[in-house]
PDB file of C-alpha atoms in Angstrom:
ATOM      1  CA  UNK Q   1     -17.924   2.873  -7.331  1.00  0.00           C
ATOM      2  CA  UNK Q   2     -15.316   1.942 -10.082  1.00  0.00           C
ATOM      3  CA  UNK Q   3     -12.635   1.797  -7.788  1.00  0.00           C
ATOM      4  CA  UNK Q   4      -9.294   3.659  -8.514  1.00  0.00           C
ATOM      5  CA  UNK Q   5      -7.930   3.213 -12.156  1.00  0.00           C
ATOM      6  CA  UNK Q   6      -3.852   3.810 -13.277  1.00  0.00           C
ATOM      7  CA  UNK Q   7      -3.414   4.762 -16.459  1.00  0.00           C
ATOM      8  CA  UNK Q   8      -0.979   3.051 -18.581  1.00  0.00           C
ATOM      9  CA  UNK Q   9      -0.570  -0.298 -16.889  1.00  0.00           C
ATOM     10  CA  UNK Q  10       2.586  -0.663 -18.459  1.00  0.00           C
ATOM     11  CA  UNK Q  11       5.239   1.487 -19.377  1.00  0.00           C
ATOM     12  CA  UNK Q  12       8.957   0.634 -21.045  1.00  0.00           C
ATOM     13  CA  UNK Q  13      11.001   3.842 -21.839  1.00  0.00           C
ATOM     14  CA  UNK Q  14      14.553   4.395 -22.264  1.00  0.00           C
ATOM     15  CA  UNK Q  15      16.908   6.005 -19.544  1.00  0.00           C
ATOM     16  CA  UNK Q  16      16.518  10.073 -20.009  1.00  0.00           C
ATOM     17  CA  UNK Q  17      12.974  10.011 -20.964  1.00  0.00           C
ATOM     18  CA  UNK Q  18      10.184  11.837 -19.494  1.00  0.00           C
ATOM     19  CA  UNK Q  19       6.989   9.619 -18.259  1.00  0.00           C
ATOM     20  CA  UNK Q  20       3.863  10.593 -16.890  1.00  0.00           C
ATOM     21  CA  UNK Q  21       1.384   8.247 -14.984  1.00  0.00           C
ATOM     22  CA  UNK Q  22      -2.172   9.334 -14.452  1.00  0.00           C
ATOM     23  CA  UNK Q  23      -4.531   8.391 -11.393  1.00  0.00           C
ATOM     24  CA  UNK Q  24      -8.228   8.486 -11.381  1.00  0.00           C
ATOM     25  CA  UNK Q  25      -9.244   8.213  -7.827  1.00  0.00           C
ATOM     26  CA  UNK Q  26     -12.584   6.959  -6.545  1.00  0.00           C
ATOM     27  CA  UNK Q  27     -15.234   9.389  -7.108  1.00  0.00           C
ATOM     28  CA  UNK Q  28     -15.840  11.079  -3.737  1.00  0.00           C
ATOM     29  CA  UNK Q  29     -12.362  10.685  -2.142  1.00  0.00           C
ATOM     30  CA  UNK Q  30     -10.693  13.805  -1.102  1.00  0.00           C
ATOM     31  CA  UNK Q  31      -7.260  12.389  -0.222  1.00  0.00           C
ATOM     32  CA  UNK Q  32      -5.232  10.870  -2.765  1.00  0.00           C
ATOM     33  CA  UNK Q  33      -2.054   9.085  -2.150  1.00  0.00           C
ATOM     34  CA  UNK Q  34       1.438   8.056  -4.606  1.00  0.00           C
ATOM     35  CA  UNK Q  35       3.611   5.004  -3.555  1.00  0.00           C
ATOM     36  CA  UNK Q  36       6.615   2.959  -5.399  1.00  0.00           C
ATOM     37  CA  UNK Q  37       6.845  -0.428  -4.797  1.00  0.00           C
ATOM     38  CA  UNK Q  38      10.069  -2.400  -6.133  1.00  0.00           C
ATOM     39  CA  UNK Q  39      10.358  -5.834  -6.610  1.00  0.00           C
ATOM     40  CA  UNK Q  40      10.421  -7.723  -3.397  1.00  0.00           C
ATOM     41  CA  UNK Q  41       9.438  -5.162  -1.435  1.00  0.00           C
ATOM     42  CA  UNK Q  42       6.417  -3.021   0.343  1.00  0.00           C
ATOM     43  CA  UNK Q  43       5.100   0.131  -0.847  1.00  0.00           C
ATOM     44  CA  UNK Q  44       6.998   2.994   0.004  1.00  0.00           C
ATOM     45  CA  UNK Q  45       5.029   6.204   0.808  1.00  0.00           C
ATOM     46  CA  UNK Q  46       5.788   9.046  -2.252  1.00  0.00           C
ATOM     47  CA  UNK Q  47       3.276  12.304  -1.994  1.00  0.00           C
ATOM     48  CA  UNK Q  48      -0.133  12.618  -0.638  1.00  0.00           C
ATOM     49  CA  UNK Q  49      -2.759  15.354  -1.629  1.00  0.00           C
ATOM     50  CA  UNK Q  50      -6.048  16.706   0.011  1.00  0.00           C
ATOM     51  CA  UNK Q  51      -8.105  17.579  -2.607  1.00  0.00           C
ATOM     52  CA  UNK Q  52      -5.900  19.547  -4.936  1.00  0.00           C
ATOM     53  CA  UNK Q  53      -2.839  20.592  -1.773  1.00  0.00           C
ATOM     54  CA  UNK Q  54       0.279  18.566  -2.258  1.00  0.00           C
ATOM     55  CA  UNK Q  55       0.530  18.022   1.623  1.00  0.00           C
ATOM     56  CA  UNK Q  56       3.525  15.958   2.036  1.00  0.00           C
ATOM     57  CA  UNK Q  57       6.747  14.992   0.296  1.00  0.00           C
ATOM     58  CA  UNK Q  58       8.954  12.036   1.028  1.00  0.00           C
ATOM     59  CA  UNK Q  59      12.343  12.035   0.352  1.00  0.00           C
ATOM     60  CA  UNK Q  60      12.697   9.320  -2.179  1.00  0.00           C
ATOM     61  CA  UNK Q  61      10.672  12.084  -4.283  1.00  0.00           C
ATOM     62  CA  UNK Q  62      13.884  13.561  -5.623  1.00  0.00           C
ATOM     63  CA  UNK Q  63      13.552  17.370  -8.076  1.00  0.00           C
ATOM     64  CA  UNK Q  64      12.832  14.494 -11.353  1.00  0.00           C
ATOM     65  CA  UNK Q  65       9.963  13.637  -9.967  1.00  0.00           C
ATOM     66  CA  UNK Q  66       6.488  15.975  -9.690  1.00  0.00           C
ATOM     67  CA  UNK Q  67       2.766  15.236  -8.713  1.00  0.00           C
ATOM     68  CA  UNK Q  68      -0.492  17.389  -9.270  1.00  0.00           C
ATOM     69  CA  UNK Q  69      -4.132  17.020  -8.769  1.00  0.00           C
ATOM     70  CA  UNK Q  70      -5.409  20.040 -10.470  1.00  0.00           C
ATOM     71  CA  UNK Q  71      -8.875  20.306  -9.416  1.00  0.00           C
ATOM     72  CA  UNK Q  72      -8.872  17.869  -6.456  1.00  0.00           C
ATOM     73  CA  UNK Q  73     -10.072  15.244  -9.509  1.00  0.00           C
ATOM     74  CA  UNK Q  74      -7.487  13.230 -11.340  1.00  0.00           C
ATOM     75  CA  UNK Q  75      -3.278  12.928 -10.558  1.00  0.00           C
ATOM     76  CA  UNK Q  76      -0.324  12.744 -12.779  1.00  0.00           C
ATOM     77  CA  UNK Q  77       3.108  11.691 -11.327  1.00  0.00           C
ATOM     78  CA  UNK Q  78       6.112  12.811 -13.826  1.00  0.00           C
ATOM     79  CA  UNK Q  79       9.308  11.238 -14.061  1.00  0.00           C
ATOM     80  CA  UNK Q  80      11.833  13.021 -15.862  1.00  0.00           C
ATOM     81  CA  UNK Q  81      15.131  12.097 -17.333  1.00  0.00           C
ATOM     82  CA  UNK Q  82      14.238   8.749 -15.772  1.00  0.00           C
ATOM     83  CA  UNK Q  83      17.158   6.533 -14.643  1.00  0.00           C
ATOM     84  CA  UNK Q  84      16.906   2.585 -14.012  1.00  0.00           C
ATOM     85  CA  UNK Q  85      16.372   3.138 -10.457  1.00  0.00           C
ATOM     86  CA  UNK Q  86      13.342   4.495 -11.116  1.00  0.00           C
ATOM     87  CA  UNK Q  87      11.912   0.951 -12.900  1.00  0.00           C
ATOM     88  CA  UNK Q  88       9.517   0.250 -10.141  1.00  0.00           C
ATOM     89  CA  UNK Q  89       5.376  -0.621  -9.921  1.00  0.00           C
ATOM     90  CA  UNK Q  90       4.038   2.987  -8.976  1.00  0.00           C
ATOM     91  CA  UNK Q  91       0.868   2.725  -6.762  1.00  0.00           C
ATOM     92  CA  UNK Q  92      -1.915   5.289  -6.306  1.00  0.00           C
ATOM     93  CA  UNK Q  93      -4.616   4.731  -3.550  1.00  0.00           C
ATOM     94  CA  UNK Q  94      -7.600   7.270  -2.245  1.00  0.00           C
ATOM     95  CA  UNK Q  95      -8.862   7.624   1.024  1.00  0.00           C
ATOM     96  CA  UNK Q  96     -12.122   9.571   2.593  1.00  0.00           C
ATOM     97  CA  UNK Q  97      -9.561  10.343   5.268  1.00  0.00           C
ATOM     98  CA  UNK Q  98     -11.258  10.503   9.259  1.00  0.00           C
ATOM     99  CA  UNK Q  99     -14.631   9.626   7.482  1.00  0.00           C
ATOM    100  CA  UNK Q 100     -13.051   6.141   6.336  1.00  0.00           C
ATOM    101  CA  UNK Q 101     -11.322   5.219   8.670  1.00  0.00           C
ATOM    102  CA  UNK Q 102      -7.862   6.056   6.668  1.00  0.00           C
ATOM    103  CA  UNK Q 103      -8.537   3.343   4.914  1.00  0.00           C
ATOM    104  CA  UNK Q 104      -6.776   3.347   1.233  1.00  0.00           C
ATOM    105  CA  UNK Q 105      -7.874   1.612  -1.636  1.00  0.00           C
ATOM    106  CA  UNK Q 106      -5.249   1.075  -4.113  1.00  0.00           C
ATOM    107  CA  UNK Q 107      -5.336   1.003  -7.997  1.00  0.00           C
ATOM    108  CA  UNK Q 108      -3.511  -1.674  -9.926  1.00  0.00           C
ATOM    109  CA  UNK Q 109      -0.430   0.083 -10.123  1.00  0.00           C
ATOM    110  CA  UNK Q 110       1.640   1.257 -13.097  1.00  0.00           C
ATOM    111  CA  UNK Q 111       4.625  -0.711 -13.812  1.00  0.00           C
ATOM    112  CA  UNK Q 112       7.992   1.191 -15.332  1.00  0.00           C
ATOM    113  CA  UNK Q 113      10.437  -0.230 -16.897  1.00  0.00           C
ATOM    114  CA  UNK Q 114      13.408   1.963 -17.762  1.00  0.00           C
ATOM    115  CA  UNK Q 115      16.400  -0.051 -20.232  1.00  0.00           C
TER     116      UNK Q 115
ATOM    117  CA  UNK D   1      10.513   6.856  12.408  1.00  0.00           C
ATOM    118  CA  UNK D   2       7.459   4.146  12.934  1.00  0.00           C
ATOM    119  CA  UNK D   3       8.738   0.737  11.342  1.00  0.00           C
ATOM    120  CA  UNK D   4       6.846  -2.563  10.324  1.00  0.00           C
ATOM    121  CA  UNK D   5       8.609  -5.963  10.678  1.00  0.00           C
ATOM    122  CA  UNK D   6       6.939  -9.394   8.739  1.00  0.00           C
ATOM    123  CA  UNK D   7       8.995 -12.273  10.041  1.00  0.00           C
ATOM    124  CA  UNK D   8       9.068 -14.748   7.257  1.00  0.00           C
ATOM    125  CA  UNK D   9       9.456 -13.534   3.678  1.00  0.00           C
ATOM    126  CA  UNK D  10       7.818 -17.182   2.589  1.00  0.00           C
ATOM    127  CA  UNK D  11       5.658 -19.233   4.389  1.00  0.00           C
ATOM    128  CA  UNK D  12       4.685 -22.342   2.660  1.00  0.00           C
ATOM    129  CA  UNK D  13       1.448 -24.338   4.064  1.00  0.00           C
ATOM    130  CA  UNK D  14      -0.439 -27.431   2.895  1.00  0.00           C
ATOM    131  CA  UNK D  15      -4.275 -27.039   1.789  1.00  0.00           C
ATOM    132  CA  UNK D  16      -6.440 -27.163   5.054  1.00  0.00           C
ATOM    133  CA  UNK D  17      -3.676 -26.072   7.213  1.00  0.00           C
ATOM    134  CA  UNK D  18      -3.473 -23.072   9.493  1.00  0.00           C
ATOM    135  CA  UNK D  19      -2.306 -19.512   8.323  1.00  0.00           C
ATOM    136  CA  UNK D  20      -0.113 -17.764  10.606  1.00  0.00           C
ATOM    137  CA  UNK D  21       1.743 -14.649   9.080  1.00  0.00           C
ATOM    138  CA  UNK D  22       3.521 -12.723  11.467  1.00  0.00           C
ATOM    139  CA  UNK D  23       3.473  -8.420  12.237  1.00  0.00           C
ATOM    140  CA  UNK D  24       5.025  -6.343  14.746  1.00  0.00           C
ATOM    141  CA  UNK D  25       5.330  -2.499  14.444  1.00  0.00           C
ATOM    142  CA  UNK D  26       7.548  -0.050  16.270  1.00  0.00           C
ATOM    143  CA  UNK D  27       5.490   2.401  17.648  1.00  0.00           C
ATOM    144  CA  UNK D  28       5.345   3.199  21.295  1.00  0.00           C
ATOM    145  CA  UNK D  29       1.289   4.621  20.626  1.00  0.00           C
ATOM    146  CA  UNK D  30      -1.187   2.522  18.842  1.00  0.00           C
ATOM    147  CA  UNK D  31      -1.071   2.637  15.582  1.00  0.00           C
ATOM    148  CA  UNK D  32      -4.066   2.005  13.113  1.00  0.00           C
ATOM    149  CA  UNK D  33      -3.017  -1.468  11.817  1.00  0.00           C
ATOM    150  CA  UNK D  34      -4.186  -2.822   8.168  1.00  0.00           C
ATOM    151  CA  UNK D  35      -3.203  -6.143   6.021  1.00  0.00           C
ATOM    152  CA  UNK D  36      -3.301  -6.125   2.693  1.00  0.00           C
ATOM    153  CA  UNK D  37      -3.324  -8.635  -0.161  1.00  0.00           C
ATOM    154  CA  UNK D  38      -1.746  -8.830  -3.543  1.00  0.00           C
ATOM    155  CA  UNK D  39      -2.268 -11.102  -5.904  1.00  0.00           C
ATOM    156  CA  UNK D  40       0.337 -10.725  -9.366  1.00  0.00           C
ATOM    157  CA  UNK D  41       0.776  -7.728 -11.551  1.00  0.00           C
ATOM    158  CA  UNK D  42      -2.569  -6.379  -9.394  1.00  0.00           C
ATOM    159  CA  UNK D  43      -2.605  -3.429  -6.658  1.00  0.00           C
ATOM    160  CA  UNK D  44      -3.290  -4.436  -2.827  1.00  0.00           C
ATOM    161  CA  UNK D  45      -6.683  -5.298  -1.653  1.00  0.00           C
ATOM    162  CA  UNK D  46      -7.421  -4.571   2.048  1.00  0.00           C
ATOM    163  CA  UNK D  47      -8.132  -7.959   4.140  1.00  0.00           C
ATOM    164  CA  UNK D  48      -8.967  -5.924   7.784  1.00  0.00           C
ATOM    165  CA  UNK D  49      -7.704  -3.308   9.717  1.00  0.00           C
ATOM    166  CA  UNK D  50      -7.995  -2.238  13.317  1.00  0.00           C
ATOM    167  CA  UNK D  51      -8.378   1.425  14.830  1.00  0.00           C
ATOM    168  CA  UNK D  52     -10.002   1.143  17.874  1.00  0.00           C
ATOM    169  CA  UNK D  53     -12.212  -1.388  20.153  1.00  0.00           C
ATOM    170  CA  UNK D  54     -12.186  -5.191  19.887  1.00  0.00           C
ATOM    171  CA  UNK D  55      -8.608  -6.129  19.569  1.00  0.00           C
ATOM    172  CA  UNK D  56      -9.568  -9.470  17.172  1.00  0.00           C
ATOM    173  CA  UNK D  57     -10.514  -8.473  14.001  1.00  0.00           C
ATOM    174  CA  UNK D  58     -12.249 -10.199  11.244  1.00  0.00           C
ATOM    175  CA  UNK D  59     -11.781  -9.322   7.703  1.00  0.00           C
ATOM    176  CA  UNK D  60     -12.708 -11.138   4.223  1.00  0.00           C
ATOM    177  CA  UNK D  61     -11.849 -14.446   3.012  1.00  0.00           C
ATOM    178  CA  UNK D  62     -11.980 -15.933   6.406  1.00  0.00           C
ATOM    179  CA  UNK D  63      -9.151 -13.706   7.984  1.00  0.00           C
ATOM    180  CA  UNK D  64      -8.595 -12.273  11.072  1.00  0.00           C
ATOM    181  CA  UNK D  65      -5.820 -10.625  13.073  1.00  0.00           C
ATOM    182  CA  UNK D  66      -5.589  -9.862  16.780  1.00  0.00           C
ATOM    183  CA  UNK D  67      -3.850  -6.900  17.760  1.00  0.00           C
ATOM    184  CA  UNK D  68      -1.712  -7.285  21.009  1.00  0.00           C
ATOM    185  CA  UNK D  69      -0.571  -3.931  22.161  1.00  0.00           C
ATOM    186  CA  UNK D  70       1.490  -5.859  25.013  1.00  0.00           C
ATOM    187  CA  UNK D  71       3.483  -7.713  21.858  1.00  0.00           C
ATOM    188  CA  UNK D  72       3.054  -4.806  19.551  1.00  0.00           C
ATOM    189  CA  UNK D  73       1.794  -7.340  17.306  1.00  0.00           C
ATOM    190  CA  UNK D  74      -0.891  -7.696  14.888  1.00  0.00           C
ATOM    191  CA  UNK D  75      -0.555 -11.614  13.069  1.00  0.00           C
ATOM    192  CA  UNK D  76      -3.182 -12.542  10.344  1.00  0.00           C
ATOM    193  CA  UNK D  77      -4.518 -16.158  10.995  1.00  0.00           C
ATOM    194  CA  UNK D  78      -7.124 -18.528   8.876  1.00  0.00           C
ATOM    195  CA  UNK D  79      -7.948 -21.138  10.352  1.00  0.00           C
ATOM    196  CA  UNK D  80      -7.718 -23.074   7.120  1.00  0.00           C
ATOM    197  CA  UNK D  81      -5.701 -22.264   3.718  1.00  0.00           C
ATOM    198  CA  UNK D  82      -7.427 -22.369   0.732  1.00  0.00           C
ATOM    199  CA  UNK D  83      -5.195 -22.642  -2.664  1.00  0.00           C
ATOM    200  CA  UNK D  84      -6.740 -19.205  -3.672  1.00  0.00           C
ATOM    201  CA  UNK D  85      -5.212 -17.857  -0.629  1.00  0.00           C
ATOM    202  CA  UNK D  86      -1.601 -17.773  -2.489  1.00  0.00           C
ATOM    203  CA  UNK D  87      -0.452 -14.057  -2.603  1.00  0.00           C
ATOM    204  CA  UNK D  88       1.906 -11.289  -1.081  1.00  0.00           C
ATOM    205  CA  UNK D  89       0.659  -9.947   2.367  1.00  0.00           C
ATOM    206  CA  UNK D  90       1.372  -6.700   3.659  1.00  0.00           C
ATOM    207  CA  UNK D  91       1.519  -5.581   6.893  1.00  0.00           C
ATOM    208  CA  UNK D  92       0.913  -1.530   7.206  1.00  0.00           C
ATOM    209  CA  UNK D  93       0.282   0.584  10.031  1.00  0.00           C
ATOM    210  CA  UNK D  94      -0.598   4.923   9.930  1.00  0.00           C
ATOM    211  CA  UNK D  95      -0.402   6.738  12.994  1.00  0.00           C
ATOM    212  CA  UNK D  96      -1.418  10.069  14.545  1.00  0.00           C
ATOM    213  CA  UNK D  97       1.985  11.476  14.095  1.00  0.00           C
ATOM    214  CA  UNK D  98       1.953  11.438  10.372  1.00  0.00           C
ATOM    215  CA  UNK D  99      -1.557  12.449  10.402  1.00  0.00           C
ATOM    216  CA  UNK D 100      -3.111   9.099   9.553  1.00  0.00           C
ATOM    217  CA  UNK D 101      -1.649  10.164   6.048  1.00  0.00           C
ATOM    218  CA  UNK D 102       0.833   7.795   4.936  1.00  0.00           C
ATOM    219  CA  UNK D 103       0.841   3.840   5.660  1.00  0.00           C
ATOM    220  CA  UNK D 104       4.282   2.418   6.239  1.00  0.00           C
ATOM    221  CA  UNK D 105       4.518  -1.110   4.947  1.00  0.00           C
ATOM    222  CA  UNK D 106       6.320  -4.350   6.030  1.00  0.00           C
ATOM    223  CA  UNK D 107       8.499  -6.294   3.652  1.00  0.00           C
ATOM    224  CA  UNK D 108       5.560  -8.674   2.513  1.00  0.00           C
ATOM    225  CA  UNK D 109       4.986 -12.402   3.411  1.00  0.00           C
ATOM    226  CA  UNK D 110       4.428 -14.316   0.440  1.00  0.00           C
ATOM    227  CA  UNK D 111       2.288 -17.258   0.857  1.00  0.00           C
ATOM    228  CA  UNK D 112       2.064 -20.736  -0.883  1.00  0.00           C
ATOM    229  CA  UNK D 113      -0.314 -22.902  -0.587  1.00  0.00           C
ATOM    230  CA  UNK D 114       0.121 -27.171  -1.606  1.00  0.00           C
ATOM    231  CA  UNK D 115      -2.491 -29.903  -2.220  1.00  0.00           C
TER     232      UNK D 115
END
């Protein structure tokens, strides 16, 4: 168990570029989650797949932004035409779902910085 | 909409000294409660959670939290603060009507601990 992994750590872009974040999930978890944390504040709850279904939306997940899981492996989350708003930590987690106990483990985030 | 509420966005303690950090939710059913940890620049890092059963719950590093339906409460307490225990702690619950899929976060507490 490596535990979930965000690829990059760290990303600076300017305003109107297009990012992608990837998400490698622990190995055996079927549910796979996307949250945005800014500064001084909780997680806030973004998308959530099982396996490779994009099962729920929240709002703050405007038409710039767009999740897969192709395969029910790996996720990307794509900003595009990112605005400063968006300069946030993005969080992924997994979960087994009923089998553990909804528990989510959480990667180390990817932080965006949009100037 | 289910809501979580931290009182106290800092709580400063000496070394030695009790933890109290303080978490009511919103919902009318019981919810499946978790605390989190997060130390700098890292994702969160679950301390306990409760489902169902035993209403006092112990987690790791010495934690534990008592869920109080009555109060719709659920404060994490150590009995004594080590400096290591200086971090941002999250209060999240998921309930049945969102499917146990998304956790909805408190504010944070961040805790300091003095010599």
């Amino acid at each position: 168990d490596t535990g979930v992994s965000q690829n990059p750590r760290h990303k600076i872009t300017k305003r109107g570029q297009n990012v992608t974040f990837r998400c490698d999930p622990i190995s055996e978890h079927n549910r796979l989650y996307w949250y945005r944390q800014t500064l001084g504040q909780g997680p806030e709850f973004l998308t959530y797949f099982q396996n490779e279904a994009q099962l729920e939306k929240s709002r703050l997940l405007s038409d710039r932004f767009s999740a897969e899981r192709p395969k029910g492996s790996f996720s990307t989350l794509e900003i595009q035409r990112t605005e400063q708003g968006d300069s946030a930590m993005y969080l992924c987690a997994s979960s087994l779902g009923l089998q553990g106990g909804y528990e989510q483990y959480f990667g180390p985030g990817t932080r965006l910085t949009v100037t | 909409a289910q809501s979580v509420t931290q009182l106290g966005s800092h709580v400063s303690v000496s070394e030695g000294a009790l933890v109290l950090l303080r978490c009511n939710y919103s919902s009318s059913v019981p919810p499946y409660l978790f605390w989190y940890v997060q130390y700098p620049n890292q994702g969160l890092q679950l301390l306990l959670k409760y489902t169902t059963g035993a209403t006092l719950v112990k987690g790791i590093n010495g934690f534990e939290a008592e869920f109080k339906k009555s109060e719709t409460s659920f404060h994490l307490t150590k009995p004594s603060a080590h400096m290591s225990d200086a971090a941002e702690y999250f209060c999240a619950v998921t309930d049945r009507g969102g499917g146990y899929n998304k956790l909805i976060f408190g504010a944070g507490t961040r805790l300091a601990v003095h010599p």
